[in-house]
Amino acid sequence: MKKYVYLFSEGNANMRDLLGGKGANLAEMTNLGLPVPPGFTVTTEACTRYYQDGQVIAPEIEEQIYEAMAKVEKIVGKKFGDMNNPFLVSVRSGARVSMPGMMDTILNLGLNDVAVEGLAKQTNNERFAYDSYRRFIQMFSDVVMGIDKNKFEKILDEMKEKKGVKHDVDLTADDLKEVVKRFKELYKQEMGYEFPQDPKVQLLEAVKAVFRSWNNPRAIVYRRMNDIPSDWGTAVNVQAMVFGNMGNDSGTGVAFTRNPATGEKKIYGEFLMNAQGEDVVAGIRTPEPLDKLRETMPEIYNQFVEIAEKLEKHYRDMQDMEFTIERGKLYMLQTRSGKRTAAAALKIAVDMVAEGLITKEEAILRIDPKQLDALLHPTFDPEALKKAKPIAKGLPASPGAATGQVYFTAEEAVEAAKQGKKVILVRAETSPEDIEGMYAAQGILTARGGMTSHAAVVARGIGTCCVAGCEQIRINEEGKYFTVGDRVFKEGDYISLDGNTGYVYGEALPTQEPSLTGDFATLMEWADQVRTLKVRANADTPRDAAQALKLGAEGIGLCRTEHMFFDEDRIPAMREMIVARTEEERRKALAKLLPMQKGDFKALYEIMEGKPVTIRLLDPPLHEFLPHDDEDIRSLAEQMGITFEELKATVVKLQEFNPMLGHRGCRLAVTYPEIAEMQTRAIIEAAIEVMQEKGNTILPEIMIPLVGEAKEFKYVKDVVVRTAEQVMKEKGVKIEYKVGTMIEVPRAALTADEIAKEAEFFSFGTNDLTQMTFGFSRDDAGKFLEEYYNKNIFESDPFAKLDQVGVGKLMKMAVELGRAARPDIKMGICGEHGGDPSSVEFCHRIGLDYVSCSPYRVPIARLAAAQAKLKEKK
Ligand code: ADP
Ligand code: MG
Ligand code: MG
């Protein structure tokens, strides 16, 4: 029979896929001889089986659970369901990778109306017993039965108010008895039946709830954001309870072996005395720094530090640990690789190489390329920052600089972000329901909670700036405003957050561009030594190109020429060209554009100093350049000296039902070869002039878009070559240049061998290729893709993460066909995917020469390319 349940003593850290991260590490710690309360893990396979069986737990799994329970009972010398000396357990979820706050834990399971009395007698602590029971009822009701936990909080708050106390710990045993009574009444009212008294029923229901939570909407969103497949499932850990709420010699806390915000090598943590479980992270009371424990319980502190060091050496990585002290005895409840900010990740990786703990290659593999994004965002302009006066200060929970408009709920934040606004989410404290709002926000500000609060942990994980526990602000969620002192900030008002200092500013502060220095630069150097895939940038302007170079780009993989025509002083000439009635008129307008275009290219070449520059000929449908409402058409007609009717007719004529599949790309050059001629002339003349002026060798790569047929490519290529030769003859100079194509129409991929006979390079335009392979428009798909995620049809956005199965198959085919026809053909990718780590890895595997992405993603692509190379070796 298949084994679905493992005692902690039967597992180890390598069994993460089966036992989940938490279970595997509990097993590992157990085997290291650390003080871990005993327990067992129900495997991820049991979760998968639960879903296969139609959301029921198979009898054989149930049996294995009871067998394991019996063994643990032996170890602790108590019996589950014993009314005099009850054995209590926690039921904890744990998937292969940690998903913070996604799935909830139930503590003190096994208590009921009789056992609570037994527990009180046994421990001689009635207050403790009823505190444990009320927590259990609350967690069970919330996590297992889905009863709104606020209803319980309300009862507790009423009780505290009635008794005139501020904190839970100030309630007496009798108060808590009353709370328990009211909790059970609430349960009955909500469910229609009594709170379950049979511990076995409690246990099975809890296990099922953990399995169910794998598919709750928060978990699904998190998985999508983090590329976690839905079929992994979660494991369930059942563990003997230890109690941090037994009095003032007890407590609970969390700690990191190094500072998760900065990476500093110093143990870092928080704890609360006389508290249980999530009290530390829930922001109920403000926790104390770990250093305080050194003063109050030096032995425990020393023991803990020793364990922490042992764990870090053992795992050779920074650890995030949870511990509980029960009556002066330390227990370890969890360890895992700690989440850290990008800056901390870099520092820790570089430091650990210096300490001899890991190799450079391991350091490269340790950094999540996506996380670097956080360091590639602007920071506050130091001058402006110096002048600005903060309105409040909270904890610097997740670094970065954020400026945006204030919103008070996750939904409104998401809505505002959709409208293109920059959003600061302001909450008393965040909870897992807020996750989408947190993703949508530039920054997060909370009034409560510490450095390990939900807001802080999640923000660091997703690289969003966060200031937590800012107690000076008073939030009125219903009124949609917050106050600080006598200032009022309403929904939509601007504020700025500095995640490095914790300061909050009551205004929008200007920001500045990021740069690569320190540990970041060191790690990038290591990555460059390893990778074979080149990294270029998509850049249309000298400014973008300069930024790309600073971030390590080795060339320009895509310069979109149309962006150059939208400028106010240029668009008139462009429009003239479009509405021209004859070739002659068109050539006249193009002649006006030529010097501007040439100037743009010269500026780009000068900045790139001889590095390759791929320039794409005009691509979008022409009507994009024309005005659309009558008033604008009238004023343009006037400017151009033609009648309104005539211009209107042109606009109407250019309209298409399906412009993305319409008259665009190389089709423009087929109908108006003079456009391609002008652009080629600008490209070649600029190259010759820069060579003569600066002495750099310029190798222009002229890229023809939207090709689907070899003859079509050949036609445009002939125009380009003819013009280039003409220009060189005029100038009396010969230079090298290449003519190639985008592969973005499926037919181009299918006939890549034919096309490669003519094309000297391929660049995969995976935005259009994805759009055309799936047959849905990038601009509209967002409207229905949401349902595809919810229904598990798609796990991720194919426009963000390359569809390797379908679109990737076309790419692979095109690479093979292209190489067979022209062995030295150069190949790259210039779609959005060029900066997505898993897509970069795919590009490496199919043998592309380079990826090209937006300037800010260049470092991400450099690291992903190095990782791809290292993974290939394995
Ligand atoms: P999460 O994955 O959200 O961190 P955990 O399973 O780690 O959830 O549980 C949350 C908290 O509950 C732990 O940090 C710990 O304080 C408490 N807890 C879990 N199991 C036990 C136990 N057996 N005894 C005491 N406290 C526990
Ligand atoms: Mg939790
Ligand atoms: Mg935990």
CSV table of C-alpha atoms and ligand atoms in Angstrom, one decimal, residues 22 92 322 334 336, ligand 3:
chain,number,residue,atom,x,y,z
A,22,LYS,CA,7.6,22.8,6.1
A,92,ARG,CA,-0.4,23.1,9.5
A,322,GLU,CA,9.7,30.1,14.2
A,334,GLN,CA,9.8,25.8,11.6
A,336,ARG,CA,13.1,27.6,5.9
B,3,MG,MG,5.2,29.3,9.8
